[in-house]
PDB file of C-alpha atoms and ligand atoms in Angstrom:
ATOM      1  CA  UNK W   1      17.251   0.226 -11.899  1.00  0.00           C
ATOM      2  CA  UNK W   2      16.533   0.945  -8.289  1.00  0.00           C
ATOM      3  CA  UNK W   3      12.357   1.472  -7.907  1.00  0.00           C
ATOM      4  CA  UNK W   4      10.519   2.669  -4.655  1.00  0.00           C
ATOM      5  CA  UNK W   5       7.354   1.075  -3.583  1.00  0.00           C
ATOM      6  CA  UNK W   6       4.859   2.787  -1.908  1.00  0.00           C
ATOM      7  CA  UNK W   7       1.603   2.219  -0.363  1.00  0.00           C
ATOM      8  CA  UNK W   8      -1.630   3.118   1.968  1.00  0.00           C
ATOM      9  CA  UNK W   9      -0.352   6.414   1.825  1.00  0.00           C
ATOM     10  CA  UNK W  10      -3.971   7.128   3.220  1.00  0.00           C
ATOM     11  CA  UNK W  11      -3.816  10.978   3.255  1.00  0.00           C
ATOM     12  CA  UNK W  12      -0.660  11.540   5.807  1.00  0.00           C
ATOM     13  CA  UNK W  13       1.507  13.828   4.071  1.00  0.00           C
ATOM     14  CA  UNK W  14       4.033  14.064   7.408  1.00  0.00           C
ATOM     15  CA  UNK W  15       4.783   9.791   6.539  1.00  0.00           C
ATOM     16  CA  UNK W  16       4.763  10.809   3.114  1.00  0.00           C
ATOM     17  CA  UNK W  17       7.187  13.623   3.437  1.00  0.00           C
ATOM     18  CA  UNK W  18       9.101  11.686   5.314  1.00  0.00           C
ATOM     19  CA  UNK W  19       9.272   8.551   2.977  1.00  0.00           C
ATOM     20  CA  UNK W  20      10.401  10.603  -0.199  1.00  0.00           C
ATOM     21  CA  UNK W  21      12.553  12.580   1.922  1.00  0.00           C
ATOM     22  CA  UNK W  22      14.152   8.948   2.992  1.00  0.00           C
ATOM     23  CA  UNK W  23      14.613   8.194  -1.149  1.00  0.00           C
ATOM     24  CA  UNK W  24      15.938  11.496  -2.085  1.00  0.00           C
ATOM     25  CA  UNK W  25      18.941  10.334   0.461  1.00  0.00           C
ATOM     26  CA  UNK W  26      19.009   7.081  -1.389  1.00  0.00           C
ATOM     27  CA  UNK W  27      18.591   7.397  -4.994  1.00  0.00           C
ATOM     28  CA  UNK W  28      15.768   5.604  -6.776  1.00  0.00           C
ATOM     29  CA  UNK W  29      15.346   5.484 -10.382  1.00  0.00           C
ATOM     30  CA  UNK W  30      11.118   5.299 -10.346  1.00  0.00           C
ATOM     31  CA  UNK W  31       8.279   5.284  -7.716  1.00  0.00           C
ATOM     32  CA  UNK W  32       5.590   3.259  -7.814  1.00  0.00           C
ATOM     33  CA  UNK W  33       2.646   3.743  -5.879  1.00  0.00           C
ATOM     34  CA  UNK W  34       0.316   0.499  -4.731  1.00  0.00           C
ATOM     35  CA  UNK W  35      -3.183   2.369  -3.959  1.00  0.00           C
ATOM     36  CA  UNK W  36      -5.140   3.761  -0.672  1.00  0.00           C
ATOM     37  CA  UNK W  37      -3.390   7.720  -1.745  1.00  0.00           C
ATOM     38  CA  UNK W  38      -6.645   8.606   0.487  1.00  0.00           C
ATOM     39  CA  UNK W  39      -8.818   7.743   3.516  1.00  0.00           C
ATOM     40  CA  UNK W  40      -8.015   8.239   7.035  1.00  0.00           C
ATOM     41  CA  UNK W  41      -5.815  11.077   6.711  1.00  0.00           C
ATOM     42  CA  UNK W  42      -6.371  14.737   6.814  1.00  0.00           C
ATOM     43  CA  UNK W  43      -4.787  15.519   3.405  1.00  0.00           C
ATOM     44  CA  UNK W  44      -6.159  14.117   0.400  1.00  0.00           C
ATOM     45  CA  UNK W  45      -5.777  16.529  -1.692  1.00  0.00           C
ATOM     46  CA  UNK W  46      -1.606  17.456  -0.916  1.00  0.00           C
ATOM     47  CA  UNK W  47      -1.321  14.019  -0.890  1.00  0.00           C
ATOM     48  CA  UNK W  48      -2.748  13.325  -4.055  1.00  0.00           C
ATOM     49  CA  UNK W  49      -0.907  15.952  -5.886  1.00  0.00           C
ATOM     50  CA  UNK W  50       2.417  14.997  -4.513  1.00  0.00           C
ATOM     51  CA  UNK W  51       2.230  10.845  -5.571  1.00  0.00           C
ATOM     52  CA  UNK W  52       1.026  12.383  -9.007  1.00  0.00           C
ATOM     53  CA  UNK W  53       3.961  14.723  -9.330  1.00  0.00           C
ATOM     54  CA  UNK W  54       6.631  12.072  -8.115  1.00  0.00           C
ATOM     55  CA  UNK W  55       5.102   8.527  -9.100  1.00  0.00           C
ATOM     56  CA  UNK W  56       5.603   6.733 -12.327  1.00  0.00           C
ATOM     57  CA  UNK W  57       3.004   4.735 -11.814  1.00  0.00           C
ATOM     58  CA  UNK W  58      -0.281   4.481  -9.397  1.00  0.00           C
ATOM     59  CA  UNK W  59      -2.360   1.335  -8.633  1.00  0.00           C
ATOM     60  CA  UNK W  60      -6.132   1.863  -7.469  1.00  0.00           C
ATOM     61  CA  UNK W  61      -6.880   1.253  -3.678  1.00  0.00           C
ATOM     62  CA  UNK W  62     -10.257   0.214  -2.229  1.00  0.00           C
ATOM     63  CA  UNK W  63     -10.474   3.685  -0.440  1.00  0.00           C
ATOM     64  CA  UNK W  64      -9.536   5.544  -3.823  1.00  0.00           C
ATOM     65  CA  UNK W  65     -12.629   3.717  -5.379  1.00  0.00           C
ATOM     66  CA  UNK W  66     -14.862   4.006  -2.624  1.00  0.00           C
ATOM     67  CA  UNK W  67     -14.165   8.025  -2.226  1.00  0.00           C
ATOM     68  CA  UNK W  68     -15.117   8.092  -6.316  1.00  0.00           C
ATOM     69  CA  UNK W  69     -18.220   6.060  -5.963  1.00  0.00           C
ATOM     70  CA  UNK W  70     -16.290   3.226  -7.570  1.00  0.00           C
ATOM     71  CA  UNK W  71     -16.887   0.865  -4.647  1.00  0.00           C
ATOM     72  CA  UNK W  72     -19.658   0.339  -2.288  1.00  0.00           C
ATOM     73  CA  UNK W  73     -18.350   1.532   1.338  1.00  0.00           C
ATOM     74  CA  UNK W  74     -21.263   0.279   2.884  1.00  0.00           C
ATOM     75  CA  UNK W  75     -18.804  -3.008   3.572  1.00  0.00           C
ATOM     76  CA  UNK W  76     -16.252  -0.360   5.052  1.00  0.00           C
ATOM     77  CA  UNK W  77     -16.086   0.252   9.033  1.00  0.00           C
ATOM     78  CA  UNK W  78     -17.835   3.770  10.398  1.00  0.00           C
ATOM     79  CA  UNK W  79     -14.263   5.215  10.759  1.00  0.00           C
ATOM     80  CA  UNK W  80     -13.331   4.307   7.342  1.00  0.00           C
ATOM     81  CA  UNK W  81     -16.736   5.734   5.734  1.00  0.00           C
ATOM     82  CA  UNK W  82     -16.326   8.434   7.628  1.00  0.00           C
ATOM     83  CA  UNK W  83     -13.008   9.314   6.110  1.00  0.00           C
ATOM     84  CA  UNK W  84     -14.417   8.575   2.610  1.00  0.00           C
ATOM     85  CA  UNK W  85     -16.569  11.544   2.367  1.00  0.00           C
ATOM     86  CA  UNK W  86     -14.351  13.325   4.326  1.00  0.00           C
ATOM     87  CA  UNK W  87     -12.272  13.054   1.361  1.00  0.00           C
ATOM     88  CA  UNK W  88     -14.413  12.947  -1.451  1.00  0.00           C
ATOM     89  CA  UNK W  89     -15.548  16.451  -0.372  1.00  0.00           C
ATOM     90  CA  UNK W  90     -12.150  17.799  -0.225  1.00  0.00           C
ATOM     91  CA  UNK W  91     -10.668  16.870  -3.740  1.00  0.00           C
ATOM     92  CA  UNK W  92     -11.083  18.815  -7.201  1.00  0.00           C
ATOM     93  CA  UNK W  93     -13.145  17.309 -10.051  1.00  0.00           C
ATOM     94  CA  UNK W  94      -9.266  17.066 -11.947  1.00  0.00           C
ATOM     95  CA  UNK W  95      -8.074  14.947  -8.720  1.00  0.00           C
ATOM     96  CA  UNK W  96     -11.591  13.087  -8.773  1.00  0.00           C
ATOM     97  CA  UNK W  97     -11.129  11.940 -12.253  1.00  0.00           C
ATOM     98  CA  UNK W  98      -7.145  11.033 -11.427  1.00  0.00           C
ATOM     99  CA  UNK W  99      -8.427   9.180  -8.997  1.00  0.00           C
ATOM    100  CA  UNK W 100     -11.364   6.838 -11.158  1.00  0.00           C
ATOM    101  CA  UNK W 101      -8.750   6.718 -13.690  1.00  0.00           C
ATOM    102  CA  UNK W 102      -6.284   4.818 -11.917  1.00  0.00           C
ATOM    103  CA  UNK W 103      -5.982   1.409 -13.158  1.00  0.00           C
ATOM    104  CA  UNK W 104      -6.717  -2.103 -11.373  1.00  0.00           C
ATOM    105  CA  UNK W 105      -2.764  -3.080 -11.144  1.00  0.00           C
ATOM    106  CA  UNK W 106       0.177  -2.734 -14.253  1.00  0.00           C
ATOM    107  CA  UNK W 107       3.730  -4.662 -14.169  1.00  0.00           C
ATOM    108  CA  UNK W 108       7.191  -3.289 -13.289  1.00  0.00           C
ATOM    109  CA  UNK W 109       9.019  -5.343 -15.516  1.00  0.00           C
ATOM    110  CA  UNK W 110       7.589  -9.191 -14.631  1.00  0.00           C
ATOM    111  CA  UNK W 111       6.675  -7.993 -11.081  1.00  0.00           C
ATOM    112  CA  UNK W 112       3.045  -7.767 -10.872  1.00  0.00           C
ATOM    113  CA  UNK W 113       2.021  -4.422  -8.659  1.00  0.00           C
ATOM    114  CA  UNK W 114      -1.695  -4.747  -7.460  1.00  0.00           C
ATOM    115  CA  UNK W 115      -3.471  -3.454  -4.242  1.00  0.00           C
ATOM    116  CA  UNK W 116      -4.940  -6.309  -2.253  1.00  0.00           C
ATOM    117  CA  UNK W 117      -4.361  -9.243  -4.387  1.00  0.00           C
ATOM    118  CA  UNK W 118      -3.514 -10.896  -7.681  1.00  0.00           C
ATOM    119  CA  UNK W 119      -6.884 -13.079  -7.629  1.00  0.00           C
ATOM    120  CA  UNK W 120      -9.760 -11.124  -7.784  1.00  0.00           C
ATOM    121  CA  UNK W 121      -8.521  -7.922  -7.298  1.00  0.00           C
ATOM    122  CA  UNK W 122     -11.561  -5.427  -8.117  1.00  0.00           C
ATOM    123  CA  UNK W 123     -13.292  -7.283  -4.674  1.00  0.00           C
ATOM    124  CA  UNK W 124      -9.928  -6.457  -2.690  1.00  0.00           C
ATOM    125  CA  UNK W 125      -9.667  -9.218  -0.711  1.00  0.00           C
ATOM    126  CA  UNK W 126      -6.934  -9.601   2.593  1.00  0.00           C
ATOM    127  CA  UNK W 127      -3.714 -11.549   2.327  1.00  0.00           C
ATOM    128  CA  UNK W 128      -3.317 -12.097   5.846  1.00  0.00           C
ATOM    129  CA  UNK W 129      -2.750 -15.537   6.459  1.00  0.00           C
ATOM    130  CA  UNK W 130      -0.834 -18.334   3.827  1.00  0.00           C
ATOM    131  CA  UNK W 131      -3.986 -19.861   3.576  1.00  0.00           C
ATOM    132  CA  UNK W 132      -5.099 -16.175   1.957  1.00  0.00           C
ATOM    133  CA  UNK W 133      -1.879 -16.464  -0.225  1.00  0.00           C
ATOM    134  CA  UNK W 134      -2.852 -19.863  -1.158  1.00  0.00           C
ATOM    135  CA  UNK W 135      -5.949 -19.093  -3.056  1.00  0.00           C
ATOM    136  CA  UNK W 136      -4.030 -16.221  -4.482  1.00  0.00           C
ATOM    137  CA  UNK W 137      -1.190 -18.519  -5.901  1.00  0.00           C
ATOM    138  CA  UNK W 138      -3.751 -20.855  -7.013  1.00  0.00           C
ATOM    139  CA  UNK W 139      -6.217 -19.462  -9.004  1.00  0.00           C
ATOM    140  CA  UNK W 140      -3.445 -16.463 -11.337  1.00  0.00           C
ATOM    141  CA  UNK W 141      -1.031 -17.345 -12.763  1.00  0.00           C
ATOM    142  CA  UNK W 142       1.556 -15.178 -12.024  1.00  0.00           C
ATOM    143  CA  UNK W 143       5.234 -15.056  -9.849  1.00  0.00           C
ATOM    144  CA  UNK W 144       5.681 -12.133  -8.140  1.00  0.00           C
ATOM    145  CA  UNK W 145       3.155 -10.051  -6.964  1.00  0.00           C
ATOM    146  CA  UNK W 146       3.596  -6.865  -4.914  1.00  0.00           C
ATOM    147  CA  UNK W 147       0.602  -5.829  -2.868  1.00  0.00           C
ATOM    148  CA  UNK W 148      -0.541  -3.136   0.202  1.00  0.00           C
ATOM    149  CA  UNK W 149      -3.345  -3.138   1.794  1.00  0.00           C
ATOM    150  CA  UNK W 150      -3.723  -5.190   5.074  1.00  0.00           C
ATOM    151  CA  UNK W 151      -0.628  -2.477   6.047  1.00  0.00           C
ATOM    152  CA  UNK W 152       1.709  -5.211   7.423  1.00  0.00           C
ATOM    153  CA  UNK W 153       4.898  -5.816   5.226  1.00  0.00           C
ATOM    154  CA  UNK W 154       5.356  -9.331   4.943  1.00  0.00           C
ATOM    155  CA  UNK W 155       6.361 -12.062   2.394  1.00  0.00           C
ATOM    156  CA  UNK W 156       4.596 -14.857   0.898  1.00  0.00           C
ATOM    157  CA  UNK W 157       6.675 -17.690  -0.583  1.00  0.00           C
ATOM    158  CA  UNK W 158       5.896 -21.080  -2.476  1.00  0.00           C
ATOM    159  CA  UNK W 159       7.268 -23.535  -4.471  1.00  0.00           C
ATOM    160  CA  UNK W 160       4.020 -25.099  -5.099  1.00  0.00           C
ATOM    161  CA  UNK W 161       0.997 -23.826  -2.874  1.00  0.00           C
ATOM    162  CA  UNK W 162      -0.853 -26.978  -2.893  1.00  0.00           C
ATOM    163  CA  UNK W 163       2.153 -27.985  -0.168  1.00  0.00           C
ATOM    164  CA  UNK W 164       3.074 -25.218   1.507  1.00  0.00           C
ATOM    165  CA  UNK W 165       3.180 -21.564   1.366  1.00  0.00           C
ATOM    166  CA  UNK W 166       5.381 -19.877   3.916  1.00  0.00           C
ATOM    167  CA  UNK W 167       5.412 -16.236   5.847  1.00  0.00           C
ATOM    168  CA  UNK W 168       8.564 -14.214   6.360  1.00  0.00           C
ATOM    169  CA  UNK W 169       9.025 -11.071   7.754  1.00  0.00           C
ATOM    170  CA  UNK W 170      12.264 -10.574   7.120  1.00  0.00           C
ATOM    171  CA  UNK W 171      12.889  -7.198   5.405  1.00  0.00           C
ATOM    172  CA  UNK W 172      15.299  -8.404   3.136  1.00  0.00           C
ATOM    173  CA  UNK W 173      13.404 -10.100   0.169  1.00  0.00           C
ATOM    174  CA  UNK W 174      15.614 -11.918  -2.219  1.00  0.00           C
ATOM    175  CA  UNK W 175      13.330 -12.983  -5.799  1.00  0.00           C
ATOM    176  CA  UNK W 176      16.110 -14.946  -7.335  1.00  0.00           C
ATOM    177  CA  UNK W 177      15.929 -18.254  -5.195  1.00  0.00           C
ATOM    178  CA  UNK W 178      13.037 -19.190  -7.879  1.00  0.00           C
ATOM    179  CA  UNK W 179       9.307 -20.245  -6.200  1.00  0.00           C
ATOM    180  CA  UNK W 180       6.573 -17.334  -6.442  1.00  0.00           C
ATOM    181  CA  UNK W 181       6.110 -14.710  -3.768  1.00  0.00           C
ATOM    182  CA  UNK W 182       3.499 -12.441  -2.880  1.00  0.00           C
ATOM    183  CA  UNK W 183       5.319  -9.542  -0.954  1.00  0.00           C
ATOM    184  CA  UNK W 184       3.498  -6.781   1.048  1.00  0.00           C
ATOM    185  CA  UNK W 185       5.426  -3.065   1.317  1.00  0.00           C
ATOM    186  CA  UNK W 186       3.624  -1.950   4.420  1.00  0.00           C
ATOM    187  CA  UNK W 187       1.788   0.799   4.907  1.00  0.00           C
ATOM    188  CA  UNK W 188       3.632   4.740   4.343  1.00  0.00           C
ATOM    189  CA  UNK W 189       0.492   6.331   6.547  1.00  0.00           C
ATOM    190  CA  UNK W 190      -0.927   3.977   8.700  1.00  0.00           C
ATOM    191  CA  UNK W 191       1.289   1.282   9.939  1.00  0.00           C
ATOM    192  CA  UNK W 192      -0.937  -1.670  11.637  1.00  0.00           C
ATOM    193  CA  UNK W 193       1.898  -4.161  12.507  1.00  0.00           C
ATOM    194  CA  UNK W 194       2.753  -2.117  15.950  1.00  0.00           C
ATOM    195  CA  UNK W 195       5.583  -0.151  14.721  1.00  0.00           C
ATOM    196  CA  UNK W 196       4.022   3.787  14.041  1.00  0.00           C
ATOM    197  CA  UNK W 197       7.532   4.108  11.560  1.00  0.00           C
ATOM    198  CA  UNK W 198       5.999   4.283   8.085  1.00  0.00           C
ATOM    199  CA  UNK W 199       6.973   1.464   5.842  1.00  0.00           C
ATOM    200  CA  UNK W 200       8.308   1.385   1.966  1.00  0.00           C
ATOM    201  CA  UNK W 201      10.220  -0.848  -0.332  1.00  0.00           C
ATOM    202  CA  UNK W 202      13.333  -0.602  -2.519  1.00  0.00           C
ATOM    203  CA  UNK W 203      13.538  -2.889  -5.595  1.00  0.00           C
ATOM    204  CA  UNK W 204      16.363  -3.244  -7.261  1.00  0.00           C
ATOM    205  CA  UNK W 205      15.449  -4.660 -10.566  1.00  0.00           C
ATOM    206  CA  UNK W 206      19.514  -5.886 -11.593  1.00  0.00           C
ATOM    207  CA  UNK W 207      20.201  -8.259  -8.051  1.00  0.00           C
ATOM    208  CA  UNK W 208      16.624  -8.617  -8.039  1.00  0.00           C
ATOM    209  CA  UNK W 209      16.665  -8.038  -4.327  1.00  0.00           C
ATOM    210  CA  UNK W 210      13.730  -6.094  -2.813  1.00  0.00           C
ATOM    211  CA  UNK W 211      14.602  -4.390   0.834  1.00  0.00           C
ATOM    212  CA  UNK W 212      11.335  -2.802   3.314  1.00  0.00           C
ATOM    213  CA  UNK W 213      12.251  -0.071   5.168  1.00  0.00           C
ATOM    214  CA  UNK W 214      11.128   1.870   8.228  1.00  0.00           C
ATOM    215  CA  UNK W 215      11.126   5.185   8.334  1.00  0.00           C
ATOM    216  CA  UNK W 216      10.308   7.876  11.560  1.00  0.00           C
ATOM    217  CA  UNK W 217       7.871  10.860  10.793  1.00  0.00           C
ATOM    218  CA  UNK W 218       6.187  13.613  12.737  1.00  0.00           C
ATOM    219  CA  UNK W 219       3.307  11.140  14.016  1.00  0.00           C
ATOM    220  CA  UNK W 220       1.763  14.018  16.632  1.00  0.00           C
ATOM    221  CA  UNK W 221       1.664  16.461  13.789  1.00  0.00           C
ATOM    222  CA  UNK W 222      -0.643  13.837  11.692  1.00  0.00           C
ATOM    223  CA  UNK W 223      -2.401  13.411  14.392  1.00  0.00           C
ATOM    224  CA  UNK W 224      -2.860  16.876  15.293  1.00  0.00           C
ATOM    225  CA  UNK W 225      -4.145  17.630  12.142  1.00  0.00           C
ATOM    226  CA  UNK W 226      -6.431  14.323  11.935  1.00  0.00           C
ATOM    227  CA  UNK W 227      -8.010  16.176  15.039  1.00  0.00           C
ATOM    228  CA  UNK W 228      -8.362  19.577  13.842  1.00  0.00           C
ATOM    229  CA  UNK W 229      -9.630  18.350  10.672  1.00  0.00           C
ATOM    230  CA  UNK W 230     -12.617  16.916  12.593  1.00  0.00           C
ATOM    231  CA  UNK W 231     -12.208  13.333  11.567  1.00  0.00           C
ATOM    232  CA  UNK W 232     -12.504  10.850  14.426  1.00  0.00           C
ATOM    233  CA  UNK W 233      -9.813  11.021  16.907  1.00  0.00           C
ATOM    234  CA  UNK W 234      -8.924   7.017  16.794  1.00  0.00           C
ATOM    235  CA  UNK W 235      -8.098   7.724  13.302  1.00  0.00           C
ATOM    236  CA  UNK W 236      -5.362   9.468  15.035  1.00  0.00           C
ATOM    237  CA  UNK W 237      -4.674   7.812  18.365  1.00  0.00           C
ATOM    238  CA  UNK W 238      -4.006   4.764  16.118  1.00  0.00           C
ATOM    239  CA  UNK W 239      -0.875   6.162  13.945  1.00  0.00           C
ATOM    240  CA  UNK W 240       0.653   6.887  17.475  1.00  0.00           C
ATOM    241  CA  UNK W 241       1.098   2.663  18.011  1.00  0.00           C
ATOM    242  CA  UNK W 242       0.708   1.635  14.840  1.00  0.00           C
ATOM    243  CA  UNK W 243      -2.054   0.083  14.895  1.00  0.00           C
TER     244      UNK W 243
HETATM  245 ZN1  LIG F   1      -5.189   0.882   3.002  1.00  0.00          ZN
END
């Protein structure tokens, strides 16, 4: 079975257009979505109703909590608060309640698929660094996790974390040389690792062999659209760089 992994779609339907667009040209058997459908972006609610109509399963994000009253945004930045009741005023009650109903994480076979993190993942906290990973390995016991939200794809590897745990960026992931791994999809609608090219994953659940992809949307029509909308224009500016 051949799964798609999405993630931080955060409200840009071109990226997310683009992205299923990208899957219908290469087969995949399920999509699964890792959280953030909103924030940021000009389209909620379009984006909301498209990852319910085409994904299997959904994950809760930080910024689909906060826009439900789920979680506090005071600890969010003005731009991202902003953005949060930009959106909460521009979804139905129906996509409201889709939205608080979304669980925590679930499992795609023994893959654990979470937002931010396997430890503590109601508080969201950022895998950036190993030494983020680390505490992650340490304290759940789990072996592979699949996460979004810091919107740079990369892999975390360890045999045993009290040694070492190691970062690769390499977009060909490959779960059967044993050791756990923590492995971040990228962002679909906001990109933050300097390439504006939205990001997904392919998992292919037979060679166990998980692939990130880039793919190239209409970036000045999001932006456009960010502007028009009225939302803050760096919300914008930053999809151009991908930052
Ligand atoms: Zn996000």
């Amino acid at each position: 079975m051949r799964v798609g992994i999405l993630s931080d779609v955060h409200a840009n339907t071109e990226a997310l257009l683009a992205v299923l667009s990208d899957l219908e040209a290469s087969p995949v058997d399920r999509i699964v979505c890792l959280g953030d459908c909103v924030g940021y972006g000009a389209d909620p609610g379009p984006c909301l109703d498209l990852l319910f109509e085409r994904c299997d399963v959904i994950v809760a994000g930080n910024h689909d909590r906060a826009v439900v009253g789920m979680l506090d945004a005071a600890s969010f930045n003005a731009l991202a608060r902003f953005a949060v009741t930009y959106s909460a005023d521009r979804l139905s009650r129906a996509q409201l309640q889709r939205l608080r109903d979304l669980p925590l994480e679930s499992y795609l076979e023994d893959l654990l698929l979470v937002h931010a993190s396997p430890f503590q993942p109601e508080q969201f906290p950022y895998l950036q660094y190993p030494e983020d990973a680390r505490v992650a390995f340490q304290n759940r016991d789990f072996s592979i996790a699949i996460c979004g939200h810091t919107h740079v794809p990369l892999t975390f590897h360890t045999d045993d974390p009290a040694h070492a745990v190691r970062v690769s960026l390499n977009p060909q992931v490959d779960l059967t040389q044993g050791g756990r791994y923590i492995v971040n999809v990228g962002s679909v609608g906001q990109p933050r690792d300097r390439d504006p090219r939205a990001s997904y994953a392919i998992f292919d659940t037979a060679s166990r062999r998980l692939s990130l992809h880039r793919v190239e949307y209409d970036v000045e029509s999001a932006f456009a659209k960010i502007e028009a909308a009225g939302l803050p224009q760096a919300l914008g500016r930053r999809l151009l760089v991908g930052v």
